[in-house]
PDB file of C-alpha atoms in Angstrom:
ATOM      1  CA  UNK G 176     270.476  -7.566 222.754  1.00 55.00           C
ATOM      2  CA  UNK G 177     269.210  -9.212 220.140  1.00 73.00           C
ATOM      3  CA  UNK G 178     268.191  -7.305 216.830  1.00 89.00           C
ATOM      4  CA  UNK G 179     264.834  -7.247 215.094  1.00 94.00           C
ATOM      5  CA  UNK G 180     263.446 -11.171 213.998  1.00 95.00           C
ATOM      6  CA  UNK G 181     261.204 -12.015 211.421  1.00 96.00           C
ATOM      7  CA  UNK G 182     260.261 -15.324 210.116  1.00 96.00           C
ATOM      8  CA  UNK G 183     260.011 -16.886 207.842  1.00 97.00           C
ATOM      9  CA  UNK G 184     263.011 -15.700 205.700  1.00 96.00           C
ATOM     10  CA  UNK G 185     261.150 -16.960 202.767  1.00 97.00           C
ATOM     11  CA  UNK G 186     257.651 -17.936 202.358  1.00 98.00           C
ATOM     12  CA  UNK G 187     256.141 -19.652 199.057  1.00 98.00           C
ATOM     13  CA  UNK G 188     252.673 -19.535 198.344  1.00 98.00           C
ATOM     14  CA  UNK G 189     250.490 -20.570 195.793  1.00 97.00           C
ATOM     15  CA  UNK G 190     248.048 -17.979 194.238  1.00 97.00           C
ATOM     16  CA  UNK G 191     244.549 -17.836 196.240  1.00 97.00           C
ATOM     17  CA  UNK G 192     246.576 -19.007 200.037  1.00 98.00           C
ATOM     18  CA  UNK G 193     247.479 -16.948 202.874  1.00 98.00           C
ATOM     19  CA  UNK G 194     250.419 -15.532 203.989  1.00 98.00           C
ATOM     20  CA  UNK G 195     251.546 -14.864 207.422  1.00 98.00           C
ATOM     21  CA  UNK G 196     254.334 -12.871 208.171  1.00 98.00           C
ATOM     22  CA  UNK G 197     255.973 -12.336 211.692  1.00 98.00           C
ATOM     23  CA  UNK G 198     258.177  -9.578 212.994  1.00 97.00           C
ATOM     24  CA  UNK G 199     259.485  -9.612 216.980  1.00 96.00           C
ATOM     25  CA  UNK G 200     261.010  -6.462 217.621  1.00 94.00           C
ATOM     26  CA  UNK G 201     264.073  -5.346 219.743  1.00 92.00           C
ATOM     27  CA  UNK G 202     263.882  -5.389 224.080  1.00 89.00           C
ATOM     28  CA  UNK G 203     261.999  -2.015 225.136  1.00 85.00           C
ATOM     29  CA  UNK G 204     260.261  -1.210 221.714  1.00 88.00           C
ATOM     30  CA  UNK G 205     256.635  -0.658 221.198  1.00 88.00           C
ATOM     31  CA  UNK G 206     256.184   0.722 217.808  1.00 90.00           C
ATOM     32  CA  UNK G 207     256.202  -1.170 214.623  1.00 94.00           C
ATOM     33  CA  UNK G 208     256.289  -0.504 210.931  1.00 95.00           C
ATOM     34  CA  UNK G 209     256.050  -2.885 207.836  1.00 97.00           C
ATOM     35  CA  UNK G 210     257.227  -1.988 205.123  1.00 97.00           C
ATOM     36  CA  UNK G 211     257.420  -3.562 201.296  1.00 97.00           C
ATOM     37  CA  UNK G 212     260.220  -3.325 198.625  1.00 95.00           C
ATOM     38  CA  UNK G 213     259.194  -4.785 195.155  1.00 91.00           C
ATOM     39  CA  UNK G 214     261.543  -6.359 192.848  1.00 84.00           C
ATOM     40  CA  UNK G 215     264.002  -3.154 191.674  1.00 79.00           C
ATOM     41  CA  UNK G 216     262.346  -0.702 194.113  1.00 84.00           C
ATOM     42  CA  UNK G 217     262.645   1.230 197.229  1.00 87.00           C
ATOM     43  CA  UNK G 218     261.097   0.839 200.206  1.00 94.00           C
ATOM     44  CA  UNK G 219     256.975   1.731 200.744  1.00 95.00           C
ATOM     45  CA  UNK G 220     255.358   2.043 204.080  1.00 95.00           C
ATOM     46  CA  UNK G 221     252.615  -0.294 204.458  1.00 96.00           C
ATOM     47  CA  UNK G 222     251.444   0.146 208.110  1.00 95.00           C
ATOM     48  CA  UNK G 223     252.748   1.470 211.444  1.00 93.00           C
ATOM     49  CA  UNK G 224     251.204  -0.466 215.075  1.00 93.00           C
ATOM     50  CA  UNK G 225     251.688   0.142 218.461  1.00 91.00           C
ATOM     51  CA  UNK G 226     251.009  -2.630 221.153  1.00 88.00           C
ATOM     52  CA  UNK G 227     247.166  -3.651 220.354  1.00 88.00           C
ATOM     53  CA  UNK G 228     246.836  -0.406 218.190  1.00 92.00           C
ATOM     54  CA  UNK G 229     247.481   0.536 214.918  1.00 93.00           C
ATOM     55  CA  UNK G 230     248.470   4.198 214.572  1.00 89.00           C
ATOM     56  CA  UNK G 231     248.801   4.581 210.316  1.00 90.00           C
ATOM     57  CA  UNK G 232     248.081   1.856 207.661  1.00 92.00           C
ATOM     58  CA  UNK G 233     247.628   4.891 204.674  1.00 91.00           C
ATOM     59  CA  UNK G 234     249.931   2.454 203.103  1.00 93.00           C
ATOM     60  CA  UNK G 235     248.114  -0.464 203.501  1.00 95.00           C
ATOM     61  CA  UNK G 236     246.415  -2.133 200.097  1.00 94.00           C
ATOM     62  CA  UNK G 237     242.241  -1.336 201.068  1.00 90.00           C
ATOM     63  CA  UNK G 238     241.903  -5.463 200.999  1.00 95.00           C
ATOM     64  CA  UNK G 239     243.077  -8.698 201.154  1.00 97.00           C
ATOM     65  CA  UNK G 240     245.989  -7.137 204.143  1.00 97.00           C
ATOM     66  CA  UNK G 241     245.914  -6.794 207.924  1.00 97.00           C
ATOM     67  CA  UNK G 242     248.358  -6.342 210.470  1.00 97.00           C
ATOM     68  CA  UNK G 243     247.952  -6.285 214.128  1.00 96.00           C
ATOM     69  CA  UNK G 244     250.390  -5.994 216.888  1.00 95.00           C
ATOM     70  CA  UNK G 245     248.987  -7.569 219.981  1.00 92.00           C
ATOM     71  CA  UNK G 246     249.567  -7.082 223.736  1.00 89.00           C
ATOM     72  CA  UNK G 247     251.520 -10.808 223.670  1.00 89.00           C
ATOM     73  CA  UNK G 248     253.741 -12.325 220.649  1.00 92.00           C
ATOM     74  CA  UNK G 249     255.010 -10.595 217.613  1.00 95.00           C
ATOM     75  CA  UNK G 250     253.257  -8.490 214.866  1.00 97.00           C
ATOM     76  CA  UNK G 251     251.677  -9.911 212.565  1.00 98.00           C
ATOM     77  CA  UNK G 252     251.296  -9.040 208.895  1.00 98.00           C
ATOM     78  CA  UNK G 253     248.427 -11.282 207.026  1.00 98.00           C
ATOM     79  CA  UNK G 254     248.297 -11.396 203.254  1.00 98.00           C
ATOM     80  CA  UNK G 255     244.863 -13.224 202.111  1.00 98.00           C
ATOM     81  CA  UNK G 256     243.982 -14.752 198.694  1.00 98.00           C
ATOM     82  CA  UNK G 257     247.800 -14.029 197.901  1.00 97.00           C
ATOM     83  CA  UNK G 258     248.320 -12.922 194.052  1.00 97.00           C
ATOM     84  CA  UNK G 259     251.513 -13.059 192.191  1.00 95.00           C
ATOM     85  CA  UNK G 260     252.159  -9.052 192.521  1.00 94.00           C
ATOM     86  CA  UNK G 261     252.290  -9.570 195.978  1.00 96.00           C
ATOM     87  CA  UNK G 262     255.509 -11.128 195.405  1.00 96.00           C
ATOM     88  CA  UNK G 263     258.399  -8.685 197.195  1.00 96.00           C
ATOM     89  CA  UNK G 264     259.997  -8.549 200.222  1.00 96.00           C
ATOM     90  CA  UNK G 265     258.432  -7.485 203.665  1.00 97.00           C
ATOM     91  CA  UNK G 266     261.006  -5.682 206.040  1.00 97.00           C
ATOM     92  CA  UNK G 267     259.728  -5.328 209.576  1.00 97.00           C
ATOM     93  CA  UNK G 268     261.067  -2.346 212.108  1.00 95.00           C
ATOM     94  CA  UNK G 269     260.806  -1.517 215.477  1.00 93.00           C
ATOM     95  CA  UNK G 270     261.867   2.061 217.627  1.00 88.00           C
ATOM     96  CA  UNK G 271     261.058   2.587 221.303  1.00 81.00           C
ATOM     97  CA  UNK G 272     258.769   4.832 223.014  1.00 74.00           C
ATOM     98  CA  UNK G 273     259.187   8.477 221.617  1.00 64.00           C
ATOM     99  CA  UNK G 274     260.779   9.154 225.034  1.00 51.00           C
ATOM    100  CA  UNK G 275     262.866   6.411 224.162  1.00 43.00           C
ATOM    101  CA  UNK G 276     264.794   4.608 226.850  1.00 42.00           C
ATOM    102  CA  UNK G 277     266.522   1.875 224.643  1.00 41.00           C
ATOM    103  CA  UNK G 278     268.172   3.619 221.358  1.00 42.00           C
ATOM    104  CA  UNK G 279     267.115   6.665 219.763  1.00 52.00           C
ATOM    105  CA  UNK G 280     263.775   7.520 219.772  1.00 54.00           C
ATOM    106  CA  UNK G 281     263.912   8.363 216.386  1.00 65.00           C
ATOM    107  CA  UNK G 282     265.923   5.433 214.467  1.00 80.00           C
ATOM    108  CA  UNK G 283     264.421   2.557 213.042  1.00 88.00           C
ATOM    109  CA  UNK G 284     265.763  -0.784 213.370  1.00 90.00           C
ATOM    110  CA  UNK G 285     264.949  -3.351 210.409  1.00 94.00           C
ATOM    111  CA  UNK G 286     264.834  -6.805 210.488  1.00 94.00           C
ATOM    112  CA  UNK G 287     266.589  -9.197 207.794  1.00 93.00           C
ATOM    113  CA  UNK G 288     263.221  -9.126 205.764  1.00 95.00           C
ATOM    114  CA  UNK G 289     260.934 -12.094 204.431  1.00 97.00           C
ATOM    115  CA  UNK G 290     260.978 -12.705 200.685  1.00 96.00           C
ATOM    116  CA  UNK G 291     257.421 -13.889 199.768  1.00 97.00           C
ATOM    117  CA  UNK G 292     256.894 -15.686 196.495  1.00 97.00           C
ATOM    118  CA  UNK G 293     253.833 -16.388 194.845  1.00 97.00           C
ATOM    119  CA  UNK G 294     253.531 -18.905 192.256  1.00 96.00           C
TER     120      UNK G 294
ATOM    121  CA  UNK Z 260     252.805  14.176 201.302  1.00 77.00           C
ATOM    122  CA  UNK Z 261     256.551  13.736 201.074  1.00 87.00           C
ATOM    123  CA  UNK Z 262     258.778  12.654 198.473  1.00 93.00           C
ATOM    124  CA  UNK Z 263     262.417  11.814 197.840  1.00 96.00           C
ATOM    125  CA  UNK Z 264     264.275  11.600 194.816  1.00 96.00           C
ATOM    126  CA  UNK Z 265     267.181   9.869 194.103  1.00 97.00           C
ATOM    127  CA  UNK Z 266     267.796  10.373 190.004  1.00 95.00           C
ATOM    128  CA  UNK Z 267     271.114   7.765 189.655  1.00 96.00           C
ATOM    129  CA  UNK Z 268     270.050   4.368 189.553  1.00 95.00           C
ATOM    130  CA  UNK Z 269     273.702   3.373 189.400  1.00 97.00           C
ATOM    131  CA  UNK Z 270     277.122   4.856 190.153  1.00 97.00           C
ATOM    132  CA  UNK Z 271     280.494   3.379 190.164  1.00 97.00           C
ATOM    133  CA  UNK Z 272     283.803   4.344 192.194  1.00 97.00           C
ATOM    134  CA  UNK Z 273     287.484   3.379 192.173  1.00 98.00           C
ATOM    135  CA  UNK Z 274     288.345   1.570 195.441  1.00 97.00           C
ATOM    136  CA  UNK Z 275     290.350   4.446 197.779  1.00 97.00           C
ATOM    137  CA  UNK Z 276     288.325   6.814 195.465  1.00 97.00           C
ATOM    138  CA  UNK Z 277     285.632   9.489 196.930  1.00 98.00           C
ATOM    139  CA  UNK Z 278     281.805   9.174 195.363  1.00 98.00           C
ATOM    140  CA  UNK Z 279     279.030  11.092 195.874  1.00 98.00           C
ATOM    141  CA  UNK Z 280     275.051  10.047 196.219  1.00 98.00           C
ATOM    142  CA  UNK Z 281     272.849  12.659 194.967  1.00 98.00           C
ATOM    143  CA  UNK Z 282     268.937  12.896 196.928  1.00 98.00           C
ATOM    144  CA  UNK Z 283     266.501  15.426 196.600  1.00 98.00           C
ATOM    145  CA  UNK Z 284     263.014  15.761 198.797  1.00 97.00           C
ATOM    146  CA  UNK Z 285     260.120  17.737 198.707  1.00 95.00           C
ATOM    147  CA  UNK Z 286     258.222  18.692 201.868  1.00 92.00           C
ATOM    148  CA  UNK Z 287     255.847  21.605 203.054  1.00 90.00           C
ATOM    149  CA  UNK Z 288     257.431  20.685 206.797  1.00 87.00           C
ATOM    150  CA  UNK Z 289     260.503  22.188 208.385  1.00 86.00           C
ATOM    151  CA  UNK Z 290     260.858  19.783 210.754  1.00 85.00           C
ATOM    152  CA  UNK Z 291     262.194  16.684 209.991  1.00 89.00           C
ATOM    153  CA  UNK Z 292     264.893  13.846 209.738  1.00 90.00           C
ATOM    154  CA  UNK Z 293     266.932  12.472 207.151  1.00 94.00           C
ATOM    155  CA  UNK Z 294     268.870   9.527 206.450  1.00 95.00           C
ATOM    156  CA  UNK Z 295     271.268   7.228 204.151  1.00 97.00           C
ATOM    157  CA  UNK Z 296     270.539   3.714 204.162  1.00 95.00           C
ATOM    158  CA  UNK Z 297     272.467   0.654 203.209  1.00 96.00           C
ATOM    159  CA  UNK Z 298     271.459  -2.114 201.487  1.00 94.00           C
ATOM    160  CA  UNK Z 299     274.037  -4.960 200.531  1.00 93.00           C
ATOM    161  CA  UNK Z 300     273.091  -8.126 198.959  1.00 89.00           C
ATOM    162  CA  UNK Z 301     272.158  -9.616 202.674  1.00 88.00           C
ATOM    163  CA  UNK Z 302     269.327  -7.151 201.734  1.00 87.00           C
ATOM    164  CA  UNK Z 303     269.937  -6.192 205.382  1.00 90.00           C
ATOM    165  CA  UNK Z 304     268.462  -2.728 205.680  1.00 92.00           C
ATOM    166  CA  UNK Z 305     271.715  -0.665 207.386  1.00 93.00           C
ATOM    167  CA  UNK Z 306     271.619   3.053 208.751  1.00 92.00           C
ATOM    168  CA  UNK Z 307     274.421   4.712 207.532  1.00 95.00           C
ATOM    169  CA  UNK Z 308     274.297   8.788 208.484  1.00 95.00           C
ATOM    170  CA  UNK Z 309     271.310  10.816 209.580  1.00 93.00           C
ATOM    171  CA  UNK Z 310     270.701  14.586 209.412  1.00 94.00           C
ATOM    172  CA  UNK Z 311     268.201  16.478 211.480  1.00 90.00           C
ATOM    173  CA  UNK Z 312     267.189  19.503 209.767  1.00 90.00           C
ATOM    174  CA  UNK Z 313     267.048  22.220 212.561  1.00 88.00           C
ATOM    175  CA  UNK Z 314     270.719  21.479 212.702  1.00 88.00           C
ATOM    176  CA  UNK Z 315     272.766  23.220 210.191  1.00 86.00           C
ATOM    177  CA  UNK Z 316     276.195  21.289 210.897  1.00 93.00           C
ATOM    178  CA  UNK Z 317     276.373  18.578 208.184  1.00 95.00           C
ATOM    179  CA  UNK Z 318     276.442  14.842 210.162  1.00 94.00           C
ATOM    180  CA  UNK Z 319     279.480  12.789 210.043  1.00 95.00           C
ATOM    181  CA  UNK Z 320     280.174   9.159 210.275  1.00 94.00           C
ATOM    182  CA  UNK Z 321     283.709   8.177 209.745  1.00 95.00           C
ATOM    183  CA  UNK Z 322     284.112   7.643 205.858  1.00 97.00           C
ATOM    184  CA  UNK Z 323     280.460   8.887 205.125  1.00 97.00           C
ATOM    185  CA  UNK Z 324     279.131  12.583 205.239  1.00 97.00           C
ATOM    186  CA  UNK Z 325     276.484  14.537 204.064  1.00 97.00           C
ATOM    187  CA  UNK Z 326     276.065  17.226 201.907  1.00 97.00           C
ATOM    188  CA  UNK Z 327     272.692  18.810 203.515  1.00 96.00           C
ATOM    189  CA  UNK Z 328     270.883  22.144 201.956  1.00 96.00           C
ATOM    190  CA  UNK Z 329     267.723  22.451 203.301  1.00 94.00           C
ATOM    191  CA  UNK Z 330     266.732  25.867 201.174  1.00 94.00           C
ATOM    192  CA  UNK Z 331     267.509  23.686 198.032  1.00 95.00           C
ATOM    193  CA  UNK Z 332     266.111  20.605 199.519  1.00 96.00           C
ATOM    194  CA  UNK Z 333     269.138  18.150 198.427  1.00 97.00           C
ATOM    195  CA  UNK Z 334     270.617  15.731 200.991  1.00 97.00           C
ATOM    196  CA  UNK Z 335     273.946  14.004 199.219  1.00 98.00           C
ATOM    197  CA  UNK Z 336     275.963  11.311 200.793  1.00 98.00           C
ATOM    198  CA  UNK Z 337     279.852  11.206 200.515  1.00 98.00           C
ATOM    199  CA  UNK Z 338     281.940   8.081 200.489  1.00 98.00           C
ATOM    200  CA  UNK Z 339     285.331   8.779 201.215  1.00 98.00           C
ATOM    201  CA  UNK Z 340     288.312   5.921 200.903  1.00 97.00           C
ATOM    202  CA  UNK Z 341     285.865   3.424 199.217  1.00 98.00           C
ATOM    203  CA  UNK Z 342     286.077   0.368 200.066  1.00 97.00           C
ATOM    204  CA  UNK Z 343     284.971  -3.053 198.643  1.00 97.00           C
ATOM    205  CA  UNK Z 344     282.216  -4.169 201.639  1.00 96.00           C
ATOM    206  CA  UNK Z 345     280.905  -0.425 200.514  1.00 97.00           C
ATOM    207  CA  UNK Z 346     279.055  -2.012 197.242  1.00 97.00           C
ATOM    208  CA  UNK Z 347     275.582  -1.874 197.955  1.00 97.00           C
ATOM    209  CA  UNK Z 348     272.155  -0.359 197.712  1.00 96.00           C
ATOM    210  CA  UNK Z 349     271.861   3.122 198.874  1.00 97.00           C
ATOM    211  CA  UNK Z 350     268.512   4.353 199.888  1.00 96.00           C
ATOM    212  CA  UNK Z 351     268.057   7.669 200.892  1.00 97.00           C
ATOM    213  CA  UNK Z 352     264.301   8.229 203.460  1.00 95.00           C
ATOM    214  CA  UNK Z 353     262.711  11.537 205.243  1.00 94.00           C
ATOM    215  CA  UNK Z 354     260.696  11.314 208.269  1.00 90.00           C
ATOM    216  CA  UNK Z 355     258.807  14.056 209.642  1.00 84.00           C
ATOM    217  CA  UNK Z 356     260.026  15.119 213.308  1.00 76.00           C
ATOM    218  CA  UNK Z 357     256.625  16.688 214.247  1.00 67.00           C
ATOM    219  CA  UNK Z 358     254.998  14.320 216.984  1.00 60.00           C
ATOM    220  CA  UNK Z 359     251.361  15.713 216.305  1.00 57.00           C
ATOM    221  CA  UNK Z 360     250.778  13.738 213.288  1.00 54.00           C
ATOM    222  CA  UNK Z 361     249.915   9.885 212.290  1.00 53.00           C
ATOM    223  CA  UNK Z 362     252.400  10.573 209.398  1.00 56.00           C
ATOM    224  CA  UNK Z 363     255.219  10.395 212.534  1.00 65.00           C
ATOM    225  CA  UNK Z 364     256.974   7.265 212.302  1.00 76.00           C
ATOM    226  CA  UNK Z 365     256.871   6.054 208.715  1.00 87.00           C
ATOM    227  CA  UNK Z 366     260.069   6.570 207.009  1.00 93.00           C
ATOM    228  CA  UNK Z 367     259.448   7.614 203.179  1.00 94.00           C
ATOM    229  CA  UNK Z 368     262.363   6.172 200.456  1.00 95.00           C
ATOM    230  CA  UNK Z 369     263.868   7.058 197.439  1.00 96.00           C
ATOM    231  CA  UNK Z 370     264.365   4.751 194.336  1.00 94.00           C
ATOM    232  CA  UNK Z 371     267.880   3.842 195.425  1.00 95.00           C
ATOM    233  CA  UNK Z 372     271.159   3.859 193.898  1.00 97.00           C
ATOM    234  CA  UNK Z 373     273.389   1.135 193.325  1.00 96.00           C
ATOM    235  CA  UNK Z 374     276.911   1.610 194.105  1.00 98.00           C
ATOM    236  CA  UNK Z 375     279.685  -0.483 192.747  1.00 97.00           C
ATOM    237  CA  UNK Z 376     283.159  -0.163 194.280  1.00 97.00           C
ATOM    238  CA  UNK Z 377     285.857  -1.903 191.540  1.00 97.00           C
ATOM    239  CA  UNK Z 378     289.212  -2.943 193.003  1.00 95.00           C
TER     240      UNK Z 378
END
């Protein structure tokens, strides 16, 4: 059973491009979160998406970010205009259905990250 | 809205030696999770130990316990037998069990700690 992916693993970008960041999670989940850790820092929610719905972005930045999690494919995360304190990495996680069938319904499992540089 | 605390940005430990993590959280709820994360230079978020509060029996994982008080609001992590592969970034998170809520699902983190195990 293969574990969260995201790609890229690392994603350079000049100041004023876009940044697209994918996360597939595990077999059998339908929730998503997307989280960001700046250089030194913990972890900060950013935005949490069920299939073709997103349930809590109170940690999304007001502009330049979107996210979606469609019916088909992985989540997306979308960075426009990207500046250089955007720069951190992005760790993706996925749980199942609160009634969970696959895992704990109440554990998150992260993917490996993507390190996004902007210079 | 929730917080966690961790206040040691670094501690150090003996290999075979014991070390403790300290966390604090605040929180109006009385209904929630907690948990110890690893983070090792992979940058590979790793659950190590979680806690539900409604239990008062202290969770166990091999090597690692916890230490939980709920009335104080302190959730500590105990490394027993360190060993080398246990260097890393520990990361302590809360997450709300109630199911009502959009604040479900996100996982809230503390600063971290870094733990280095010398040989």
């Amino acid at each position: 059973n293969a574990g969260v992916m995201q790609n890229p693993r690392h994603l350079v970008r000049r100041r004023g491009q876009e940044a697209r960041l994918r996360c597939s999670p595990m077999k059998g989940h339908s929730h998503v979160y997307w989280y960001r850790q700046l250089p030194e820092e913990g972890l900060k929610f950013m935005v949490y998406l069920q299939k073709e719905n997103i349930i809590d972005e109170s940690g999304m930045p007001k502009e330049r970010f979107s996210a979606e999690f469609p019916k088909e494919g992985p989540s997306i995360l979308r960075i426009q205009q990207v500046v250089r304190g955007d720069s951190a990495a992005y760790f993706c996680a996925s749980s199942p259905p609160r009634q969970g069938l696959a895992g704990s319904s109440y554990e998150q499992y992260f993917g490996p990250g993507t390190r996004l540089t902007v210079t | 809205a929730q917080t966690v605390t961790q206040s040691q940005p670094e501690m150090s430990v003996q290999e075979a030696e014991t070390v403790t993590l300290s966390c604090t959280y605040d929180t109006s709820e009385s209904d929630y999770y907690l948990f110890w994360y690893k983070q090792p230079p992979s940058r590979q978020m790793i659950l190590v130990i979680r806690q539900e509060a409604y239990k008062q029996q202290n969770a166990t994982e091999n090597r690692f316990s916890v230490n939980f008080q709920k009335a104080a609001k302190s959730f500590s992590l105990k490394i027993s037998d360190s060993q080398l592969g246990d260097a890393a970034m520990y990361f302590c998170a809360y997450r709300t069990r109630s199911a009502g809520g959009t604040s479900y699902g996100k996982l809230t983190f503390g600063q971290g700690t870094i733990l280095t195990v010398h040989p």
